[in-house]
PDB file of C-alpha atoms and ligand atoms in Angstrom:
ATOM      1  CA  MET A  25      11.686 -14.576 -16.203  1.00  0.00           C
ATOM      2  CA  VAL A  26       9.980 -11.191 -15.877  1.00  0.00           C
ATOM      3  CA  ARG A  27       9.067 -10.559 -12.257  1.00  0.00           C
ATOM      4  CA  SER A  28       5.937  -8.460 -11.637  1.00  0.00           C
ATOM      5  CA  VAL A  29       4.572  -7.314  -8.271  1.00  0.00           C
ATOM      6  CA  LEU A  30       0.789  -7.214  -8.597  1.00  0.00           C
ATOM      7  CA  THR A  31       0.042  -8.243  -5.012  1.00  0.00           C
ATOM      8  CA  VAL A  32       2.146  -8.256  -1.866  1.00  0.00           C
ATOM      9  CA  SER A  33       1.956 -12.070  -2.008  1.00  0.00           C
ATOM     10  CA  ASP A  34       4.002 -11.973  -5.208  1.00  0.00           C
ATOM     11  CA  LEU A  35       6.895 -11.461  -2.792  1.00  0.00           C
ATOM     12  CA  SER A  36       7.722 -14.188  -0.274  1.00  0.00           C
ATOM     13  CA  VAL A  37       8.246 -13.349   3.395  1.00  0.00           C
ATOM     14  CA  SER A  38      12.016 -13.473   2.921  1.00  0.00           C
ATOM     15  CA  GLU A  39      11.877 -11.368  -0.267  1.00  0.00           C
ATOM     16  CA  ILE A  40       9.907  -8.668   1.561  1.00  0.00           C
ATOM     17  CA  GLY A  41      12.553  -8.845   4.281  1.00  0.00           C
ATOM     18  CA  ALA A  42      15.314  -8.402   1.700  1.00  0.00           C
ATOM     19  CA  VAL A  43      13.587  -5.395   0.072  1.00  0.00           C
ATOM     20  CA  LEU A  44      13.044  -3.741   3.455  1.00  0.00           C
ATOM     21  CA  ASP A  45      16.656  -4.373   4.530  1.00  0.00           C
ATOM     22  CA  LEU A  46      17.753  -2.732   1.290  1.00  0.00           C
ATOM     23  CA  ALA A  47      15.407   0.218   1.904  1.00  0.00           C
ATOM     24  CA  LEU A  48      16.752   0.774   5.424  1.00  0.00           C
ATOM     25  CA  GLU A  49      20.320   0.544   4.226  1.00  0.00           C
ATOM     26  CA  SER A  50      19.867   3.000   1.337  1.00  0.00           C
ATOM     27  CA  LYS A  51      17.886   5.367   3.587  1.00  0.00           C
ATOM     28  CA  ARG A  52      20.803   5.397   6.060  1.00  0.00           C
ATOM     29  CA  ARG A  53      23.334   6.022   3.301  1.00  0.00           C
ATOM     30  CA  SER A  54      21.254   8.779   1.675  1.00  0.00           C
ATOM     31  CA  GLY A  55      24.257   9.649  -0.540  1.00  0.00           C
ATOM     32  CA  PRO A  56      24.660   8.381  -4.100  1.00  0.00           C
ATOM     33  CA  ARG A  57      21.491   6.589  -4.958  1.00  0.00           C
ATOM     34  CA  GLY A  58      22.062   3.711  -7.334  1.00  0.00           C
ATOM     35  CA  SER A  59      22.265   2.847 -10.995  1.00  0.00           C
ATOM     36  CA  GLU A  60      19.886  -0.119 -11.270  1.00  0.00           C
ATOM     37  CA  LEU A  61      17.666   1.801 -13.734  1.00  0.00           C
ATOM     38  CA  ASP A  62      20.490   3.470 -15.688  1.00  0.00           C
ATOM     39  CA  GLY A  63      19.263   4.180 -19.215  1.00  0.00           C
ATOM     40  CA  LYS A  64      15.871   2.644 -18.457  1.00  0.00           C
ATOM     41  CA  THR A  65      12.403   4.158 -18.713  1.00  0.00           C
ATOM     42  CA  ALA A  66       9.534   3.484 -16.316  1.00  0.00           C
ATOM     43  CA  LEU A  67       6.040   4.129 -17.631  1.00  0.00           C
ATOM     44  CA  LEU A  68       3.672   5.304 -14.893  1.00  0.00           C
ATOM     45  CA  ILE A  69       0.077   4.728 -16.029  1.00  0.00           C
ATOM     46  CA  PHE A  70      -2.381   6.134 -13.481  1.00  0.00           C
ATOM     47  CA  GLN A  71      -6.134   5.714 -13.860  1.00  0.00           C
ATOM     48  CA  LYS A  72      -6.853   7.319 -10.474  1.00  0.00           C
ATOM     49  CA  PRO A  73      -5.452  10.479  -8.854  1.00  0.00           C
ATOM     50  CA  SER A  74      -2.348  10.360  -6.640  1.00  0.00           C
ATOM     51  CA  LEU A  75       0.025  12.539  -4.667  1.00  0.00           C
ATOM     52  CA  ARG A  76       2.314  10.166  -2.753  1.00  0.00           C
ATOM     53  CA  THR A  77       2.527   7.275  -5.201  1.00  0.00           C
ATOM     54  CA  ARG A  78       3.176   9.346  -8.271  1.00  0.00           C
ATOM     55  CA  VAL A  79       5.738  11.682  -6.693  1.00  0.00           C
ATOM     56  CA  SER A  80       7.593   8.918  -4.828  1.00  0.00           C
ATOM     57  CA  PHE A  81       7.743   6.660  -7.898  1.00  0.00           C
ATOM     58  CA  GLU A  82       8.979   9.474 -10.153  1.00  0.00           C
ATOM     59  CA  LEU A  83      11.711  10.364  -7.655  1.00  0.00           C
ATOM     60  CA  ALA A  84      12.636   6.742  -6.958  1.00  0.00           C
ATOM     61  CA  VAL A  85      13.040   5.990 -10.676  1.00  0.00           C
ATOM     62  CA  SER A  86      15.231   9.098 -11.103  1.00  0.00           C
ATOM     63  CA  ASN A  87      17.276   8.235  -8.008  1.00  0.00           C
ATOM     64  CA  LEU A  88      18.122   4.880  -9.596  1.00  0.00           C
ATOM     65  CA  GLY A  89      19.257   6.547 -12.817  1.00  0.00           C
ATOM     66  CA  GLY A  90      16.079   5.916 -14.787  1.00  0.00           C
ATOM     67  CA  ARG A  91      13.547   8.117 -16.517  1.00  0.00           C
ATOM     68  CA  PRO A  92       9.918   8.201 -15.380  1.00  0.00           C
ATOM     69  CA  LEU A  93       7.171   8.876 -17.934  1.00  0.00           C
ATOM     70  CA  TYR A  94       3.779   9.690 -16.376  1.00  0.00           C
ATOM     71  CA  LEU A  95       0.414   9.189 -18.087  1.00  0.00           C
ATOM     72  CA  SER A  96      -2.552  10.700 -16.229  1.00  0.00           C
ATOM     73  CA  PRO A  97      -6.049   9.170 -15.850  1.00  0.00           C
ATOM     74  CA  PRO A  98      -7.664  10.582 -19.032  1.00  0.00           C
ATOM     75  CA  GLU A  99      -4.721   9.727 -21.298  1.00  0.00           C
ATOM     76  CA  VAL A 100      -4.598   5.981 -21.846  1.00  0.00           C
ATOM     77  CA  GLY A 101      -8.041   4.574 -21.152  1.00  0.00           C
ATOM     78  CA  ILE A 102      -6.975   0.987 -20.441  1.00  0.00           C
ATOM     79  CA  GLY A 103      -9.961  -1.217 -21.212  1.00  0.00           C
ATOM     80  CA  GLU A 104     -11.830   1.671 -22.853  1.00  0.00           C
ATOM     81  CA  ARG A 105      -9.675   3.226 -25.548  1.00  0.00           C
ATOM     82  CA  GLU A 106      -7.720   0.006 -25.912  1.00  0.00           C
ATOM     83  CA  SER A 107      -7.360  -3.372 -24.256  1.00  0.00           C
ATOM     84  CA  PRO A 108      -4.918  -4.061 -21.411  1.00  0.00           C
ATOM     85  CA  GLU A 109      -3.188  -6.562 -23.734  1.00  0.00           C
ATOM     86  CA  ASP A 110      -2.540  -3.903 -26.387  1.00  0.00           C
ATOM     87  CA  VAL A 111      -1.330  -1.384 -23.786  1.00  0.00           C
ATOM     88  CA  GLY A 112       0.983  -3.982 -22.212  1.00  0.00           C
ATOM     89  CA  GLY A 113       2.371  -5.136 -25.556  1.00  0.00           C
ATOM     90  CA  VAL A 114       3.035  -1.611 -26.807  1.00  0.00           C
ATOM     91  CA  ALA A 115       4.430  -0.222 -23.524  1.00  0.00           C
ATOM     92  CA  GLY A 116       6.878  -3.128 -23.328  1.00  0.00           C
ATOM     93  CA  ARG A 117       8.364  -2.049 -26.698  1.00  0.00           C
ATOM     94  CA  TYR A 118       9.256   1.440 -25.393  1.00  0.00           C
ATOM     95  CA  CYS A 119       9.818   0.987 -21.684  1.00  0.00           C
ATOM     96  CA  ASP A 120      11.583  -1.271 -19.197  1.00  0.00           C
ATOM     97  CA  LEU A 121       9.005  -1.163 -16.387  1.00  0.00           C
ATOM     98  CA  ILE A 122       5.292  -0.426 -16.071  1.00  0.00           C
ATOM     99  CA  VAL A 123       3.939   1.059 -12.830  1.00  0.00           C
ATOM    100  CA  CYS A 124       0.159   1.058 -12.952  1.00  0.00           C
ATOM    101  CA  ARG A 125      -2.634   2.415 -10.720  1.00  0.00           C
ATOM    102  CA  THR A 126      -6.003   1.122 -11.807  1.00  0.00           C
ATOM    103  CA  PHE A 127      -9.392  -0.237 -10.745  1.00  0.00           C
ATOM    104  CA  ASP A 128      -9.867  -3.969 -11.274  1.00  0.00           C
ATOM    105  CA  GLN A 129      -6.986  -6.299 -10.400  1.00  0.00           C
ATOM    106  CA  SER A 130      -7.611  -8.183 -13.649  1.00  0.00           C
ATOM    107  CA  ILE A 131      -6.383  -5.145 -15.609  1.00  0.00           C
ATOM    108  CA  LEU A 132      -2.968  -5.503 -13.945  1.00  0.00           C
ATOM    109  CA  GLU A 133      -2.955  -9.252 -14.564  1.00  0.00           C
ATOM    110  CA  ARG A 134      -3.756  -8.757 -18.246  1.00  0.00           C
ATOM    111  CA  LEU A 135      -1.121  -6.006 -18.585  1.00  0.00           C
ATOM    112  CA  ALA A 136       1.506  -8.223 -16.990  1.00  0.00           C
ATOM    113  CA  ALA A 137       0.558 -11.245 -19.086  1.00  0.00           C
ATOM    114  CA  SER A 138       0.943  -9.288 -22.324  1.00  0.00           C
ATOM    115  CA  SER A 139       4.060  -7.313 -21.471  1.00  0.00           C
ATOM    116  CA  LYS A 140       7.670  -8.425 -21.667  1.00  0.00           C
ATOM    117  CA  VAL A 141       8.607  -5.998 -18.871  1.00  0.00           C
ATOM    118  CA  PRO A 142       7.741  -6.109 -15.144  1.00  0.00           C
ATOM    119  CA  VAL A 143       4.525  -4.512 -13.901  1.00  0.00           C
ATOM    120  CA  ILE A 144       4.255  -2.994 -10.396  1.00  0.00           C
ATOM    121  CA  ASN A 145       0.847  -2.401  -8.812  1.00  0.00           C
ATOM    122  CA  ALA A 146       0.644   1.247  -7.722  1.00  0.00           C
ATOM    123  CA  LEU A 147      -2.831   0.566  -6.196  1.00  0.00           C
ATOM    124  CA  SER A 148      -5.791  -1.366  -7.474  1.00  0.00           C
ATOM    125  CA  ASP A 149      -9.190  -1.962  -5.940  1.00  0.00           C
ATOM    126  CA  TRP A 150      -7.764  -5.228  -4.574  1.00  0.00           C
ATOM    127  CA  GLU A 151      -4.303  -4.343  -3.230  1.00  0.00           C
ATOM    128  CA  HIS A 152      -1.793  -1.601  -2.498  1.00  0.00           C
ATOM    129  CA  PRO A 153       1.431  -3.596  -2.105  1.00  0.00           C
ATOM    130  CA  CYS A 154       3.861  -0.649  -2.257  1.00  0.00           C
ATOM    131  CA  GLN A 155       1.952   1.043   0.553  1.00  0.00           C
ATOM    132  CA  ALA A 156       2.300  -2.108   2.660  1.00  0.00           C
ATOM    133  CA  LEU A 157       6.057  -2.264   2.063  1.00  0.00           C
ATOM    134  CA  ALA A 158       6.386   1.352   3.238  1.00  0.00           C
ATOM    135  CA  ASP A 159       4.108   0.700   6.216  1.00  0.00           C
ATOM    136  CA  VAL A 160       6.056  -2.306   7.429  1.00  0.00           C
ATOM    137  CA  LEU A 161       9.296  -0.377   6.900  1.00  0.00           C
ATOM    138  CA  THR A 162       7.866   2.425   9.059  1.00  0.00           C
ATOM    139  CA  ILE A 163       6.846   0.016  11.833  1.00  0.00           C
ATOM    140  CA  ARG A 164      10.324  -1.524  11.734  1.00  0.00           C
ATOM    141  CA  GLU A 165      11.735   1.955  12.390  1.00  0.00           C
ATOM    142  CA  HIS A 166       9.248   2.717  15.169  1.00  0.00           C
ATOM    143  CA  GLY A 167       9.828  -0.092  17.647  1.00  0.00           C
ATOM    144  CA  GLY A 168       9.975  -3.091  15.296  1.00  0.00           C
ATOM    145  CA  THR A 169       7.544  -5.555  13.809  1.00  0.00           C
ATOM    146  CA  ALA A 170       7.974  -9.131  15.129  1.00  0.00           C
ATOM    147  CA  GLY A 171       5.864  -9.931  18.177  1.00  0.00           C
ATOM    148  CA  ARG A 172       4.143  -6.537  18.228  1.00  0.00           C
ATOM    149  CA  CYS A 173       0.429  -5.924  17.801  1.00  0.00           C
ATOM    150  CA  LEU A 174      -1.091  -4.023  14.867  1.00  0.00           C
ATOM    151  CA  ALA A 175      -4.786  -3.108  15.097  1.00  0.00           C
ATOM    152  CA  TYR A 176      -6.421  -2.145  11.799  1.00  0.00           C
ATOM    153  CA  VAL A 177      -9.762  -0.404  12.315  1.00  0.00           C
ATOM    154  CA  GLY A 178     -11.960   0.245   9.286  1.00  0.00           C
ATOM    155  CA  ASP A 179     -12.686  -1.024   5.821  1.00  0.00           C
ATOM    156  CA  GLY A 180     -11.408  -4.445   4.714  1.00  0.00           C
ATOM    157  CA  ASN A 181     -10.030  -2.827   1.567  1.00  0.00           C
ATOM    158  CA  ASN A 182      -6.959  -2.774  -0.696  1.00  0.00           C
ATOM    159  CA  VAL A 183      -4.757  -1.137   1.951  1.00  0.00           C
ATOM    160  CA  SER A 184      -5.812  -3.465   4.774  1.00  0.00           C
ATOM    161  CA  ARG A 185      -5.398  -6.553   2.555  1.00  0.00           C
ATOM    162  CA  SER A 186      -1.782  -5.791   1.575  1.00  0.00           C
ATOM    163  CA  LEU A 187      -0.928  -4.549   5.068  1.00  0.00           C
ATOM    164  CA  THR A 188      -2.362  -7.604   6.857  1.00  0.00           C
ATOM    165  CA  ILE A 189      -0.466 -10.027   4.626  1.00  0.00           C
ATOM    166  CA  ALA A 190       2.827  -8.098   4.859  1.00  0.00           C
ATOM    167  CA  ALA A 191       2.631  -7.423   8.611  1.00  0.00           C
ATOM    168  CA  ALA A 192       1.665 -11.024   9.417  1.00  0.00           C
ATOM    169  CA  GLY A 193       4.694 -12.160   7.418  1.00  0.00           C
ATOM    170  CA  GLU A 194       6.890  -9.929   9.589  1.00  0.00           C
ATOM    171  CA  GLY A 195       5.621 -11.786  12.662  1.00  0.00           C
ATOM    172  CA  MET A 196       3.151  -9.169  13.861  1.00  0.00           C
ATOM    173  CA  HIS A 197      -0.087  -9.975  15.675  1.00  0.00           C
ATOM    174  CA  VAL A 198      -2.695  -8.366  13.414  1.00  0.00           C
ATOM    175  CA  ARG A 199      -6.181  -7.611  14.724  1.00  0.00           C
ATOM    176  CA  LEU A 200      -8.826  -6.478  12.247  1.00  0.00           C
ATOM    177  CA  ALA A 201     -11.953  -4.564  13.253  1.00  0.00           C
ATOM    178  CA  SER A 202     -14.513  -3.889  10.510  1.00  0.00           C
ATOM    179  CA  PRO A 203     -18.292  -3.550  10.551  1.00  0.00           C
ATOM    180  CA  ALA A 204     -20.377  -6.425   9.191  1.00  0.00           C
ATOM    181  CA  GLY A 205     -20.257  -6.563   5.406  1.00  0.00           C
ATOM    182  CA  TYR A 206     -16.963  -4.670   5.185  1.00  0.00           C
ATOM    183  CA  GLU A 207     -14.571  -7.311   6.565  1.00  0.00           C
ATOM    184  CA  LEU A 208     -11.442  -8.519   4.811  1.00  0.00           C
ATOM    185  CA  ASP A 209     -12.209 -11.644   2.748  1.00  0.00           C
ATOM    186  CA  GLU A 210     -11.470 -15.124   4.090  1.00  0.00           C
ATOM    187  CA  ALA A 211      -8.881 -15.978   1.419  1.00  0.00           C
ATOM    188  CA  SER A 212      -6.745 -12.951   2.288  1.00  0.00           C
ATOM    189  CA  ILE A 213      -6.994 -13.748   6.002  1.00  0.00           C
ATOM    190  CA  ALA A 214      -5.933 -17.324   5.199  1.00  0.00           C
ATOM    191  CA  GLU A 215      -2.930 -16.096   3.178  1.00  0.00           C
ATOM    192  CA  ALA A 216      -1.933 -13.751   6.027  1.00  0.00           C
ATOM    193  CA  THR A 217      -2.392 -16.534   8.603  1.00  0.00           C
ATOM    194  CA  MET A 218      -0.157 -18.841   6.593  1.00  0.00           C
ATOM    195  CA  ARG A 219       2.571 -16.192   6.566  1.00  0.00           C
ATOM    196  CA  ALA A 220       2.029 -15.467  10.265  1.00  0.00           C
ATOM    197  CA  ARG A 221       2.645 -19.149  11.074  1.00  0.00           C
ATOM    198  CA  GLU A 222       5.957 -18.947   9.256  1.00  0.00           C
ATOM    199  CA  SER A 223       6.970 -15.883  11.267  1.00  0.00           C
ATOM    200  CA  GLY A 224       5.426 -16.310  14.723  1.00  0.00           C
ATOM    201  CA  GLY A 225       2.642 -13.791  14.211  1.00  0.00           C
ATOM    202  CA  SER A 226      -1.145 -14.171  14.144  1.00  0.00           C
ATOM    203  CA  VAL A 227      -4.249 -12.725  12.504  1.00  0.00           C
ATOM    204  CA  SER A 228      -7.624 -12.283  14.165  1.00  0.00           C
ATOM    205  CA  ALA A 229     -10.841 -10.623  13.056  1.00  0.00           C
ATOM    206  CA  ILE A 230     -12.591  -8.850  15.942  1.00  0.00           C
ATOM    207  CA  SER A 231     -15.576  -6.701  15.056  1.00  0.00           C
ATOM    208  CA  ASP A 232     -15.367  -4.511  18.192  1.00  0.00           C
ATOM    209  CA  PRO A 233     -12.844  -1.693  17.587  1.00  0.00           C
ATOM    210  CA  VAL A 234     -12.160  -1.227  21.323  1.00  0.00           C
ATOM    211  CA  ALA A 235     -11.289  -4.905  21.762  1.00  0.00           C
ATOM    212  CA  ALA A 236      -9.122  -4.821  18.624  1.00  0.00           C
ATOM    213  CA  VAL A 237      -7.179  -1.759  19.756  1.00  0.00           C
ATOM    214  CA  PHE A 238      -6.786  -2.799  23.424  1.00  0.00           C
ATOM    215  CA  GLY A 239      -3.059  -2.705  24.284  1.00  0.00           C
ATOM    216  CA  ALA A 240      -2.037  -2.496  20.590  1.00  0.00           C
ATOM    217  CA  ASP A 241       1.360  -1.083  19.598  1.00  0.00           C
ATOM    218  CA  VAL A 242       0.135   0.321  16.288  1.00  0.00           C
ATOM    219  CA  VAL A 243      -3.342   1.557  15.336  1.00  0.00           C
ATOM    220  CA  TYR A 244      -3.983   1.863  11.594  1.00  0.00           C
ATOM    221  CA  THR A 245      -6.941   3.140   9.615  1.00  0.00           C
ATOM    222  CA  ASP A 246      -7.802   4.120   6.043  1.00  0.00           C
ATOM    223  CA  THR A 247     -10.688   5.881   4.338  1.00  0.00           C
ATOM    224  CA  TRP A 248     -14.145   4.305   4.524  1.00  0.00           C
ATOM    225  CA  THR A 249     -14.802   5.296   0.899  1.00  0.00           C
ATOM    226  CA  SER A 250     -12.027   4.358  -1.502  1.00  0.00           C
ATOM    227  CA  MET A 251     -11.506   5.829  -4.959  1.00  0.00           C
ATOM    228  CA  GLY A 252     -14.232   4.491  -7.223  1.00  0.00           C
ATOM    229  CA  GLN A 253     -16.725   3.943  -4.355  1.00  0.00           C
ATOM    230  CA  GLU A 254     -17.961   7.531  -4.175  1.00  0.00           C
ATOM    231  CA  VAL A 255     -21.598   6.581  -4.901  1.00  0.00           C
ATOM    232  CA  GLU A 256     -21.595   4.449  -1.729  1.00  0.00           C
ATOM    233  CA  ALA A 257     -20.223   7.257   0.478  1.00  0.00           C
ATOM    234  CA  LYS A 258     -23.420   7.964   2.420  1.00  0.00           C
ATOM    235  CA  GLN A 259     -24.195   4.318   3.099  1.00  0.00           C
ATOM    236  CA  ARG A 260     -20.593   3.721   4.168  1.00  0.00           C
ATOM    237  CA  LEU A 261     -20.601   6.681   6.572  1.00  0.00           C
ATOM    238  CA  GLU A 262     -23.560   5.068   8.321  1.00  0.00           C
ATOM    239  CA  ALA A 263     -22.082   1.559   8.328  1.00  0.00           C
ATOM    240  CA  PHE A 264     -18.792   2.728   9.839  1.00  0.00           C
ATOM    241  CA  ALA A 265     -20.292   4.828  12.648  1.00  0.00           C
ATOM    242  CA  GLY A 266     -18.399   3.941  15.852  1.00  0.00           C
ATOM    243  CA  TYR A 267     -15.211   2.998  13.972  1.00  0.00           C
ATOM    244  CA  GLN A 268     -13.508   6.395  14.024  1.00  0.00           C
ATOM    245  CA  VAL A 269      -9.937   6.393  15.297  1.00  0.00           C
ATOM    246  CA  ASP A 270     -10.274   9.218  17.815  1.00  0.00           C
ATOM    247  CA  LEU A 271      -8.545  10.107  21.099  1.00  0.00           C
ATOM    248  CA  SER A 272     -10.829   7.841  23.089  1.00  0.00           C
ATOM    249  CA  LEU A 273     -10.084   4.787  20.914  1.00  0.00           C
ATOM    250  CA  VAL A 274      -6.334   5.489  20.777  1.00  0.00           C
ATOM    251  CA  GLY A 275      -6.454   5.776  24.595  1.00  0.00           C
ATOM    252  CA  LYS A 276      -7.258   2.034  24.727  1.00  0.00           C
ATOM    253  CA  ALA A 277      -4.023   1.142  22.880  1.00  0.00           C
ATOM    254  CA  ALA A 278      -0.578   0.892  24.522  1.00  0.00           C
ATOM    255  CA  PRO A 279       0.461   4.264  26.001  1.00  0.00           C
ATOM    256  CA  ASP A 280       3.274   4.623  23.460  1.00  0.00           C
ATOM    257  CA  ALA A 281       1.233   3.296  20.505  1.00  0.00           C
ATOM    258  CA  HIS A 282       1.761   4.764  17.054  1.00  0.00           C
ATOM    259  CA  VAL A 283      -1.061   5.796  14.745  1.00  0.00           C
ATOM    260  CA  MET A 284      -0.842   5.168  11.012  1.00  0.00           C
ATOM    261  CA  HIS A 285      -2.874   6.155   7.956  1.00  0.00           C
ATOM    262  CA  CYS A 286      -1.828   5.737   4.327  1.00  0.00           C
ATOM    263  CA  LEU A 287      -3.392   9.122   3.393  1.00  0.00           C
ATOM    264  CA  PRO A 288      -5.320  10.820   1.937  1.00  0.00           C
ATOM    265  CA  ALA A 289      -7.457  11.031   5.084  1.00  0.00           C
ATOM    266  CA  HIS A 290     -11.103  11.975   5.278  1.00  0.00           C
ATOM    267  CA  ARG A 291     -10.612  14.016   8.440  1.00  0.00           C
ATOM    268  CA  GLY A 292     -13.520  13.719  10.872  1.00  0.00           C
ATOM    269  CA  GLU A 293     -14.622  10.416   9.317  1.00  0.00           C
ATOM    270  CA  GLU A 294     -12.238   7.474   9.849  1.00  0.00           C
ATOM    271  CA  ILE A 295      -9.831   9.584  11.929  1.00  0.00           C
ATOM    272  CA  SER A 296     -10.095  12.748  14.011  1.00  0.00           C
ATOM    273  CA  ASP A 297      -7.868  15.791  13.496  1.00  0.00           C
ATOM    274  CA  GLU A 298      -6.437  15.471  17.028  1.00  0.00           C
ATOM    275  CA  VAL A 299      -5.204  11.960  16.341  1.00  0.00           C
ATOM    276  CA  LEU A 300      -3.980  12.537  12.785  1.00  0.00           C
ATOM    277  CA  ASP A 301      -2.049  15.655  13.839  1.00  0.00           C
ATOM    278  CA  GLY A 302      -1.192  14.392  17.345  1.00  0.00           C
ATOM    279  CA  PRO A 303       2.095  13.207  18.863  1.00  0.00           C
ATOM    280  CA  GLN A 304       1.386   9.499  18.272  1.00  0.00           C
ATOM    281  CA  SER A 305       0.831   9.946  14.535  1.00  0.00           C
ATOM    282  CA  ILE A 306       3.618   8.715  12.230  1.00  0.00           C
ATOM    283  CA  VAL A 307       1.760   9.325   8.964  1.00  0.00           C
ATOM    284  CA  LEU A 308       4.453  11.571   7.476  1.00  0.00           C
ATOM    285  CA  ASP A 309       7.138   8.959   8.119  1.00  0.00           C
ATOM    286  CA  GLN A 310       4.884   6.501   6.288  1.00  0.00           C
ATOM    287  CA  ALA A 311       4.495   8.882   3.365  1.00  0.00           C
ATOM    288  CA  GLU A 312       8.260   9.459   3.193  1.00  0.00           C
ATOM    289  CA  ASN A 313       8.923   5.735   3.294  1.00  0.00           C
ATOM    290  CA  ARG A 314       6.940   5.210   0.100  1.00  0.00           C
ATOM    291  CA  LEU A 315      10.012   6.616  -1.658  1.00  0.00           C
ATOM    292  CA  HIS A 316      12.513   4.399   0.168  1.00  0.00           C
ATOM    293  CA  ALA A 317      10.432   1.233  -0.116  1.00  0.00           C
ATOM    294  CA  GLN A 318       9.690   1.619  -3.835  1.00  0.00           C
ATOM    295  CA  GLN A 319      13.267   2.592  -4.618  1.00  0.00           C
ATOM    296  CA  ALA A 320      14.434  -0.569  -2.851  1.00  0.00           C
ATOM    297  CA  LEU A 321      11.808  -2.682  -4.615  1.00  0.00           C
ATOM    298  CA  MET A 322      12.920  -1.466  -8.051  1.00  0.00           C
ATOM    299  CA  ALA A 323      16.630  -1.774  -7.138  1.00  0.00           C
ATOM    300  CA  TRP A 324      15.925  -5.364  -6.016  1.00  0.00           C
ATOM    301  CA  LEU A 325      13.904  -6.190  -9.155  1.00  0.00           C
ATOM    302  CA  PHE A 326      16.551  -4.799 -11.518  1.00  0.00           C
ATOM    303  CA  GLY A 327      19.691  -5.376  -9.425  1.00  0.00           C
TER     304      GLY A 327
HETATM  305  N1   CP B 402      -1.210   6.533   0.003  1.00  0.00           N
HETATM  306  C1   CP B 402      -1.311   6.773  -1.321  1.00  0.00           C
HETATM  307  O1   CP B 402      -1.234   5.865  -2.143  1.00  0.00           O
HETATM  308  O2   CP B 402      -1.484   8.069  -1.637  1.00  0.00           O
HETATM  309  P1   CP B 402      -1.803   8.640  -3.109  1.00  0.00           P
HETATM  310  O3   CP B 402      -3.181   8.180  -3.464  1.00  0.00           O
HETATM  311  O4   CP B 402      -1.704  10.132  -2.964  1.00  0.00           O
HETATM  312  O5   CP B 402      -0.789   8.098  -4.042  1.00  0.00           O
HETATM  313  N1  NVA B 403      -8.207   2.742   0.067  1.00  0.00           N
HETATM  314  C1  NVA B 403      -7.828   3.974  -0.552  1.00  0.00           C
HETATM  315  C2  NVA B 403      -6.356   4.166  -0.501  1.00  0.00           C
HETATM  316  C3  NVA B 403      -5.835   5.430  -1.085  1.00  0.00           C
HETATM  317  C4  NVA B 403      -4.357   5.537  -1.063  1.00  0.00           C
HETATM  318  C5  NVA B 403      -8.328   4.020  -1.977  1.00  0.00           C
HETATM  319  O1  NVA B 403      -8.237   2.992  -2.674  1.00  0.00           O
HETATM  320  O2  NVA B 403      -8.829   5.054  -2.410  1.00  0.00           O
END
């Protein structure tokens, strides 16, 4: 059966563990890379801009012996120029894997349903599963995951959804602080809680950022205005006032806490320069780990 990864929940707790073990092992080896995609082509269809995801996927595909083929936002027009079903059907005749960054989650579902090759979500409005794999990998390397506390401060968005579910499955205690109207949805919290039970972690929604961050081992934030929400930017800036991850907020976390951000950052909005560029920030390790996590995911899918 063709195995797609459209949400982080498409991977069980133990499958995420296996992918991350593989990522750590291949990162340590850093020699010959792998041949899981030998002679195969991965089509990268991006309907939104990208630095990290595009570059890390192109390199990861090449490192596994495959050939990446990138199509930029104006080129394909999924759902405009042609239907997701037609794109999925056609792409599956040329390529062995589709990596897609898009808007609505249903576009990914329709692509996957119509394609005979796997589809990987490279970010949708709903989830960013590859980011979450890299984030959890990064936390594993910086003190470990199980039993430690992750405070996410900001928008209950694609990044926080995938991260909460993945981190809870690793046995972390996840605390979420979002202003009213911007919280993570109940169903995602329920999915994360179910995984936390399996792994000894927990998930709690706490609207006060100071209470959420108090004593935390990791403080995470993401933009208040995601791609596609630009018309709401002003209203969001107002709603998120008091939620900036700045030196004062990070001072409430554990003294050796790490600060994470998936990037790109809106400096001076969700995070201050001092924190993003400061000694507790591990954002570049996160960015690097996109490569290792995605390479491991594809090696696992095709291995
Ligand atoms: N974090 C992330 O997905 O970055 P890009 O949008 O640059 O790919
Ligand atoms: N939440 C952000 C993440 C960017 C990597 C967005 O969707 O724009």
